[in-house]
Amino acid sequence: MDTLHSMRVFVRVIDTGSFTAAAQAMDLSTAQVSRLVSELEQQLQARLLHRTTRRLALTEVGERYLQRCRLILGEVDEAAAEARGAHLKPHGRLRVHTMTGLGLQHLTPLVARYSELYPEVVVELTLSQRTPDLLEDGHDVIITFARELPDSQMVAQVLGPMFSVLCAAPGYLKKHGIPVDPADLQHHRYLRLLDPLYEDSWLFSGEQGEFNVLPAESFQVNVAESLAKAAQAGMGICLLPSFVACPPMREGKLLRLLPEHRLRERNIYAIYPSRRFLDAKIKTWVEFLKAELPPLLTQDETLLEDPKHWAINSKLLRREK
């Protein structure tokens, strides 16, 4: 027995005033309507209606049950309408996870702009150094890095490329010199980023083959922004994601080393569960990122490829000499 359906039939009988009218309104036979109301009474072990050949009358129990039915069916209809509209109008809580550096540099400002466009969406942004399980951890969208499309049943949208660059502070380079090839790095102090997404070593590829550098543990930290601060303080040479390296380079606090090399090249992906019945807040967020994030990544790349931010061309070092 479908209790909700029987409740709807019972309410329609009262609203229309007869079994026949209710049957016509619901595209049922009069016998079906009568049977459903009787089964409902049997299930409740209570009489809801007094029936005569000319009229129907609610019992005292029936009056109370009718009020409850209207409340319950109203809530069910409202919930169904909200669920059906979820793919049409963005609203509700959007749970997003991304890596700390990308979240601080680009995602947080983008969340502010997205919220202006869709004020009925509450964005819950989680930043960490690990990639969580999308379903088990309850996230709607994960923004992560990978060399190629993740092997997953989830949907993955490419948002743009990122890479890492070698950096050091002008003061450190003035004191210890500028490395001109990867082999020179063996004579420098390394600052190491502890990140599960990356291997410990720095792999350089060139015309002479591959050269692998394993940084010594002079300093290590698990957040790229902290690594950048350590480098700015003159502690040594570090490898930073492009979006983390740009702000201190723009301010002249760090300079790029070995600019012919890009390390740890990755794609940035937005990962979410399914395209089928996609919630409007997920759809609009991913579309927003696909439109707004690539220009920011292009700005990062343009800055990093500008020779005025390279140590070998730096006016800061020439001025200090």
CSV table of C-alpha atoms in Angstrom, one decimal:
chain,number,residue,atom,x,y,z
A,1,MET,CA,0.0,0.0,0.0
A,2,ASP,CA,1.3,3.5,-1.0
A,3,THR,CA,0.4,5.4,2.1
A,4,LEU,CA,1.1,8.8,0.7
A,5,HIS,CA,-1.0,8.1,-2.4
A,6,SER,CA,-3.8,6.9,-0.2
A,7,MET,CA,-3.6,10.1,1.9
A,8,ARG,CA,-3.8,12.2,-1.3
A,9,VAL,CA,-6.9,10.3,-2.3
A,10,PHE,CA,-8.5,10.7,1.1
A,11,VAL,CA,-7.8,14.5,1.0
A,12,ARG,CA,-9.2,14.8,-2.5
A,13,VAL,CA,-12.4,12.9,-1.5
A,14,ILE,CA,-13.0,15.5,1.2
A,15,ASP,CA,-12.1,18.5,-1.0
A,16,THR,CA,-14.4,17.3,-3.8
A,17,GLY,CA,-17.1,16.0,-1.6
A,18,SER,CA,-17.5,12.6,-3.1
A,19,PHE,CA,-15.7,9.4,-4.2
A,20,THR,CA,-16.9,9.9,-7.8
A,21,ALA,CA,-15.6,13.5,-8.1
A,22,ALA,CA,-12.3,12.5,-6.5
A,23,ALA,CA,-12.0,9.6,-8.9
A,24,GLN,CA,-12.5,11.9,-11.9
A,25,ALA,CA,-10.0,14.5,-10.6
A,26,MET,CA,-7.4,11.8,-10.1
A,27,ASP,CA,-8.1,9.7,-13.2
A,28,LEU,CA,-9.1,6.7,-11.1
A,29,SER,CA,-12.2,4.6,-10.9
A,30,THR,CA,-14.7,5.2,-8.1
A,31,ALA,CA,-14.1,1.7,-7.0
A,32,GLN,CA,-10.3,2.3,-6.7
A,33,VAL,CA,-10.9,5.5,-4.7
A,34,SER,CA,-13.3,3.6,-2.3
A,35,ARG,CA,-10.8,0.8,-1.9
A,36,LEU,CA,-7.9,3.1,-1.2
A,37,VAL,CA,-9.8,4.9,1.5
A,38,SER,CA,-10.9,1.6,3.0
A,39,GLU,CA,-7.3,0.3,3.0
A,40,LEU,CA,-6.2,3.5,4.7
A,41,GLU,CA,-8.8,3.0,7.4
A,42,GLN,CA,-7.8,-0.6,7.8
A,43,GLN,CA,-4.1,0.3,8.2
A,44,LEU,CA,-5.0,3.0,10.8
A,45,GLN,CA,-7.5,0.8,12.5
A,46,ALA,CA,-9.8,3.8,12.6
A,47,ARG,CA,-12.9,5.1,10.8
A,48,LEU,CA,-12.2,8.3,8.9
A,49,LEU,CA,-15.5,8.8,7.1
A,50,HIS,CA,-19.2,8.2,7.7
A,51,ARG,CA,-20.6,7.1,4.4
A,52,THR,CA,-24.2,7.3,3.2
A,53,THR,CA,-25.7,7.1,-0.3
A,54,ARG,CA,-26.1,10.9,-0.4
A,55,ARG,CA,-23.2,12.4,1.6
A,56,LEU,CA,-19.9,11.9,3.4
A,57,ALA,CA,-19.0,13.1,6.8
A,58,LEU,CA,-15.7,13.1,8.6
A,59,THR,CA,-15.4,11.4,12.0
A,60,GLU,CA,-13.6,13.1,14.8
A,61,VAL,CA,-10.6,11.0,14.1
A,62,GLY,CA,-10.9,11.8,10.4
A,63,GLU,CA,-10.9,15.5,11.0
A,64,ARG,CA,-7.7,15.3,13.0
A,65,TYR,CA,-6.1,13.0,10.4
A,66,LEU,CA,-7.2,15.3,7.6
A,67,GLN,CA,-5.3,18.2,9.2
A,68,ARG,CA,-2.2,16.0,9.6
A,69,CYS,CA,-2.4,14.8,6.0
A,70,ARG,CA,-2.6,18.4,4.7
A,71,LEU,CA,0.6,19.3,6.6
A,72,ILE,CA,2.5,16.1,5.6
A,73,LEU,CA,1.5,16.3,1.9
A,74,GLY,CA,2.4,20.0,1.9
A,75,GLU,CA,5.9,19.3,3.2
A,76,VAL,CA,6.3,16.4,0.7
A,77,ASP,CA,5.2,18.6,-2.2
A,78,GLU,CA,7.5,21.5,-1.1
A,79,ALA,CA,10.4,19.1,-0.8
A,80,ALA,CA,9.7,17.7,-4.2
A,81,ALA,CA,9.4,21.1,-5.8
A,82,GLU,CA,12.7,22.1,-4.2
A,83,ALA,CA,14.5,19.0,-5.4
A,84,ARG,CA,13.0,19.4,-8.9
A,85,GLY,CA,14.1,23.0,-9.0
A,86,ALA,CA,17.6,22.3,-7.8
A,87,HIS,CA,18.9,21.9,-11.3
A,88,LEU,CA,17.2,25.2,-12.4
A,89,LYS,CA,18.0,27.7,-9.7
A,90,PRO,CA,21.3,27.8,-7.7
A,91,HIS,CA,20.6,27.8,-3.9
A,92,GLY,CA,21.6,26.0,-0.8
A,93,ARG,CA,25.1,25.0,0.5
A,94,LEU,CA,27.9,24.4,-2.0
A,95,ARG,CA,30.8,22.4,-0.4
A,96,VAL,CA,34.1,23.0,-2.2
A,97,HIS,CA,37.5,21.6,-1.5
A,98,THR,CA,40.8,22.6,-2.9
A,99,MET,CA,44.5,22.8,-2.1
A,100,THR,CA,45.6,25.5,0.3
A,101,GLY,CA,47.7,27.6,-2.1
A,102,LEU,CA,45.2,27.7,-5.0
A,103,GLY,CA,42.4,28.4,-2.5
A,104,LEU,CA,44.2,31.4,-0.9
A,105,GLN,CA,45.5,32.9,-4.2
A,106,HIS,CA,42.6,32.4,-6.6
A,107,LEU,CA,39.6,30.5,-5.3
A,108,THR,CA,38.7,32.7,-2.3
A,109,PRO,CA,38.5,35.9,-4.4
A,110,LEU,CA,36.4,33.9,-7.0
A,111,VAL,CA,34.1,32.7,-4.3
A,112,ALA,CA,33.4,36.3,-3.4
A,113,ARG,CA,32.5,37.1,-7.0
A,114,TYR,CA,30.4,34.0,-7.4
A,115,SER,CA,28.4,34.8,-4.3
A,116,GLU,CA,27.5,38.2,-5.7
A,117,LEU,CA,26.1,36.5,-8.7
A,118,TYR,CA,24.3,33.8,-6.7
A,119,PRO,CA,23.5,35.2,-3.3
A,120,GLU,CA,21.2,32.2,-2.4
A,121,VAL,CA,24.2,29.8,-2.5
A,122,VAL,CA,26.3,29.5,0.7
A,123,VAL,CA,29.8,28.4,-0.3
A,124,GLU,CA,31.6,26.2,2.2
A,125,LEU,CA,35.3,26.3,1.1
A,126,THR,CA,37.7,23.8,2.7
A,127,LEU,CA,41.5,24.2,2.1
A,128,SER,CA,43.9,21.4,2.9
A,129,GLN,CA,47.0,19.7,1.5
A,130,ARG,CA,45.2,16.4,0.9
A,131,THR,CA,42.8,15.3,-1.8
A,132,PRO,CA,39.7,14.0,0.0
A,133,ASP,CA,37.2,11.3,-1.1
A,134,LEU,CA,34.4,13.3,-2.8
A,135,LEU,CA,31.5,11.2,-1.6
A,136,GLU,CA,32.7,10.0,1.8
A,137,ASP,CA,33.8,13.5,2.8
A,138,GLY,CA,30.6,15.1,1.6
A,139,HIS,CA,32.1,17.6,-0.9
A,140,ASP,CA,30.1,18.8,-4.0
A,141,VAL,CA,33.2,19.8,-6.0
A,142,ILE,CA,36.9,19.1,-5.5
A,143,ILE,CA,39.5,21.3,-7.3
A,144,THR,CA,42.7,19.3,-7.6
A,145,PHE,CA,45.8,18.9,-9.7
A,146,ALA,CA,46.9,15.9,-11.8
A,147,ARG,CA,49.1,15.1,-14.8
A,148,GLU,CA,46.1,13.7,-16.7
A,149,LEU,CA,42.4,13.1,-16.4
A,150,PRO,CA,41.8,11.3,-13.1
A,151,ASP,CA,40.8,7.6,-13.5
A,152,SER,CA,37.4,7.9,-11.8
A,153,GLN,CA,33.7,7.5,-12.3
A,154,MET,CA,33.3,11.1,-11.4
A,155,VAL,CA,33.1,14.0,-13.9
A,156,ALA,CA,36.3,15.9,-14.3
A,157,GLN,CA,36.5,19.3,-16.0
A,158,VAL,CA,39.9,20.9,-17.0
A,159,LEU,CA,40.2,24.4,-15.6
A,160,GLY,CA,43.7,25.1,-16.8
A,161,PRO,CA,47.4,24.3,-16.4
A,162,MET,CA,49.8,25.0,-13.6
A,163,PHE,CA,53.5,24.3,-12.9
A,164,SER,CA,56.2,25.0,-10.4
A,165,VAL,CA,59.2,27.3,-10.6
A,166,LEU,CA,62.5,27.7,-8.7
A,167,CYS,CA,62.7,30.9,-6.6
A,168,ALA,CA,65.0,32.6,-4.2
A,169,ALA,CA,65.3,36.0,-2.5
A,170,PRO,CA,67.6,38.7,-3.9
A,171,GLY,CA,69.5,38.8,-0.6
A,172,TYR,CA,70.2,35.0,-0.7
A,173,LEU,CA,71.4,35.2,-4.3
A,174,LYS,CA,73.7,38.1,-3.7
A,175,LYS,CA,75.3,36.1,-0.9
A,176,HIS,CA,75.4,32.6,-2.5
A,177,GLY,CA,75.3,33.3,-6.3
A,178,ILE,CA,72.9,32.5,-9.1
A,179,PRO,CA,72.7,28.9,-10.3
A,180,VAL,CA,72.8,28.8,-14.1
A,181,ASP,CA,72.1,25.1,-14.6
A,182,PRO,CA,70.5,22.4,-12.4
A,183,ALA,CA,73.9,20.9,-11.4
A,184,ASP,CA,74.7,24.2,-9.7
A,185,LEU,CA,71.8,23.6,-7.2
A,186,GLN,CA,74.0,21.1,-5.4
A,187,HIS,CA,75.9,24.0,-3.9
A,188,HIS,CA,72.8,25.7,-2.5
A,189,ARG,CA,70.5,25.3,0.4
A,190,TYR,CA,67.1,23.8,-0.4
A,191,LEU,CA,63.7,24.6,1.1
A,192,ARG,CA,61.4,21.6,0.7
A,193,LEU,CA,57.6,21.5,0.3
A,194,LEU,CA,56.0,18.4,1.9
A,195,ASP,CA,53.0,17.7,-0.3
A,196,PRO,CA,51.4,14.3,-1.1
A,197,LEU,CA,50.7,15.5,-4.6
A,198,TYR,CA,54.4,15.8,-5.5
A,199,GLU,CA,57.4,13.6,-5.3
A,200,ASP,CA,60.3,14.9,-3.1
A,201,SER,CA,62.8,15.2,-5.9
A,202,TRP,CA,63.1,18.0,-8.5
A,203,LEU,CA,63.3,16.5,-12.0
A,204,PHE,CA,64.8,18.7,-14.8
A,205,SER,CA,64.6,17.7,-18.4
A,206,GLY,CA,66.7,19.2,-21.2
A,207,GLU,CA,68.8,18.5,-24.3
A,208,GLN,CA,71.3,16.7,-22.1
A,209,GLY,CA,68.7,14.4,-20.6
A,210,GLU,CA,67.2,14.4,-17.2
A,211,PHE,CA,68.8,15.7,-14.0
A,212,ASN,CA,67.3,14.7,-10.7
A,213,VAL,CA,67.8,16.9,-7.6
A,214,LEU,CA,66.8,15.6,-4.1
A,215,PRO,CA,66.6,18.6,-1.8
A,216,ALA,CA,68.4,18.2,1.6
A,217,GLU,CA,66.3,18.8,4.6
A,218,SER,CA,67.6,22.3,5.6
A,219,PHE,CA,63.9,23.4,6.0
A,220,GLN,CA,60.7,21.7,5.1
A,221,VAL,CA,57.0,22.7,5.5
A,222,ASN,CA,53.7,21.4,4.2
A,223,VAL,CA,52.2,24.7,3.0
A,224,ALA,CA,53.6,26.5,0.0
A,225,GLU,CA,52.8,30.0,1.3
A,226,SER,CA,55.0,29.3,4.4
A,227,LEU,CA,57.7,28.0,2.0
A,228,ALA,CA,57.6,31.3,0.1
A,229,LYS,CA,58.0,33.2,3.4
A,230,ALA,CA,61.0,31.2,4.3
A,231,ALA,CA,62.6,31.8,0.9
A,232,GLN,CA,61.8,35.6,1.2
A,233,ALA,CA,63.7,35.5,4.5
A,234,GLY,CA,66.8,34.3,2.7
A,235,MET,CA,66.8,30.7,3.9
A,236,GLY,CA,67.5,29.1,0.5
A,237,ILE,CA,66.0,28.1,-2.9
A,238,CYS,CA,62.5,26.7,-3.1
A,239,LEU,CA,60.2,25.2,-5.7
A,240,LEU,CA,56.8,27.0,-5.7
A,241,PRO,CA,53.5,26.4,-7.6
A,242,SER,CA,53.0,29.2,-10.1
A,243,PHE,CA,50.1,30.8,-8.4
A,244,VAL,CA,52.1,31.0,-5.1
A,245,ALA,CA,55.3,32.3,-6.6
A,246,CYS,CA,53.6,35.2,-8.4
A,247,PRO,CA,52.7,37.6,-5.6
A,248,PRO,CA,56.3,37.8,-4.0
A,249,MET,CA,57.8,37.9,-7.5
A,250,ARG,CA,55.5,40.8,-8.4
A,251,GLU,CA,56.8,42.6,-5.3
A,252,GLY,CA,60.4,41.9,-6.0
A,253,LYS,CA,60.8,39.7,-2.9
A,254,LEU,CA,61.6,36.6,-4.9
A,255,LEU,CA,63.3,36.0,-8.2
A,256,ARG,CA,62.9,33.1,-10.7
A,257,LEU,CA,65.8,30.8,-11.2
A,258,LEU,CA,66.5,28.6,-14.3
A,259,PRO,CA,63.5,30.1,-16.2
A,260,GLU,CA,64.0,27.7,-19.1
A,261,HIS,CA,62.6,24.9,-16.8
A,262,ARG,CA,59.1,24.3,-15.7
A,263,LEU,CA,58.7,21.5,-13.1
A,264,ARG,CA,55.8,19.5,-11.9
A,265,GLU,CA,53.4,20.5,-14.7
A,266,ARG,CA,49.8,19.6,-13.9
A,267,ASN,CA,46.3,20.3,-15.0
A,268,ILE,CA,43.8,21.8,-12.6
A,269,TYR,CA,40.5,19.8,-12.5
A,270,ALA,CA,37.1,20.4,-11.1
A,271,ILE,CA,35.7,17.0,-10.0
A,272,TYR,CA,32.1,16.3,-9.1
A,273,PRO,CA,29.8,13.3,-9.0
A,274,SER,CA,27.6,13.2,-12.1
A,275,ARG,CA,26.2,15.2,-15.0
A,276,ARG,CA,22.7,13.6,-14.5
A,277,PHE,CA,20.3,15.8,-12.7
A,278,LEU,CA,23.3,18.1,-11.9
A,279,ASP,CA,22.5,20.6,-9.1
A,280,ALA,CA,22.3,24.1,-10.4
A,281,LYS,CA,24.8,25.4,-7.8
A,282,ILE,CA,27.4,22.8,-8.9
A,283,LYS,CA,26.8,23.5,-12.6
A,284,THR,CA,27.0,27.3,-12.2
A,285,TRP,CA,30.1,27.1,-10.0
A,286,VAL,CA,32.0,24.9,-12.4
A,287,GLU,CA,31.0,27.0,-15.4
A,288,PHE,CA,32.0,30.1,-13.5
A,289,LEU,CA,35.4,28.6,-12.7
A,290,LYS,CA,35.9,27.5,-16.4
A,291,ALA,CA,35.3,31.1,-17.4
A,292,GLU,CA,37.2,33.0,-14.6
A,293,LEU,CA,40.1,30.9,-13.5
A,294,PRO,CA,42.0,30.4,-16.9
A,295,PRO,CA,42.6,34.2,-17.3
A,296,LEU,CA,44.1,34.3,-13.8
A,297,LEU,CA,46.4,31.4,-14.6
A,298,THR,CA,47.4,33.1,-17.8
A,299,GLN,CA,48.3,36.3,-15.8
A,300,ASP,CA,50.4,34.1,-13.6
A,301,GLU,CA,52.2,32.5,-16.5
A,302,THR,CA,52.8,35.9,-18.2
A,303,LEU,CA,54.4,37.3,-15.0
A,304,LEU,CA,56.6,34.2,-14.6
A,305,GLU,CA,57.8,34.4,-18.2
A,306,ASP,CA,58.6,38.1,-17.9
A,307,PRO,CA,62.5,38.3,-17.9
A,308,LYS,CA,62.4,41.3,-15.4
A,309,HIS,CA,61.4,38.8,-12.7
A,310,TRP,CA,64.3,36.4,-13.5
A,311,ALA,CA,67.4,36.5,-11.3
A,312,ILE,CA,69.8,36.5,-14.3
A,313,ASN,CA,68.3,39.8,-15.5
A,314,SER,CA,67.4,41.3,-12.1
A,315,LYS,CA,68.0,45.0,-11.6
A,316,LEU,CA,67.7,44.3,-7.9
A,317,LEU,CA,70.9,42.3,-7.9
A,318,ARG,CA,72.7,44.7,-10.2
A,319,ARG,CA,71.7,47.6,-7.9
A,320,GLU,CA,72.9,45.7,-4.8
A,321,LYS,CA,76.3,44.8,-6.3
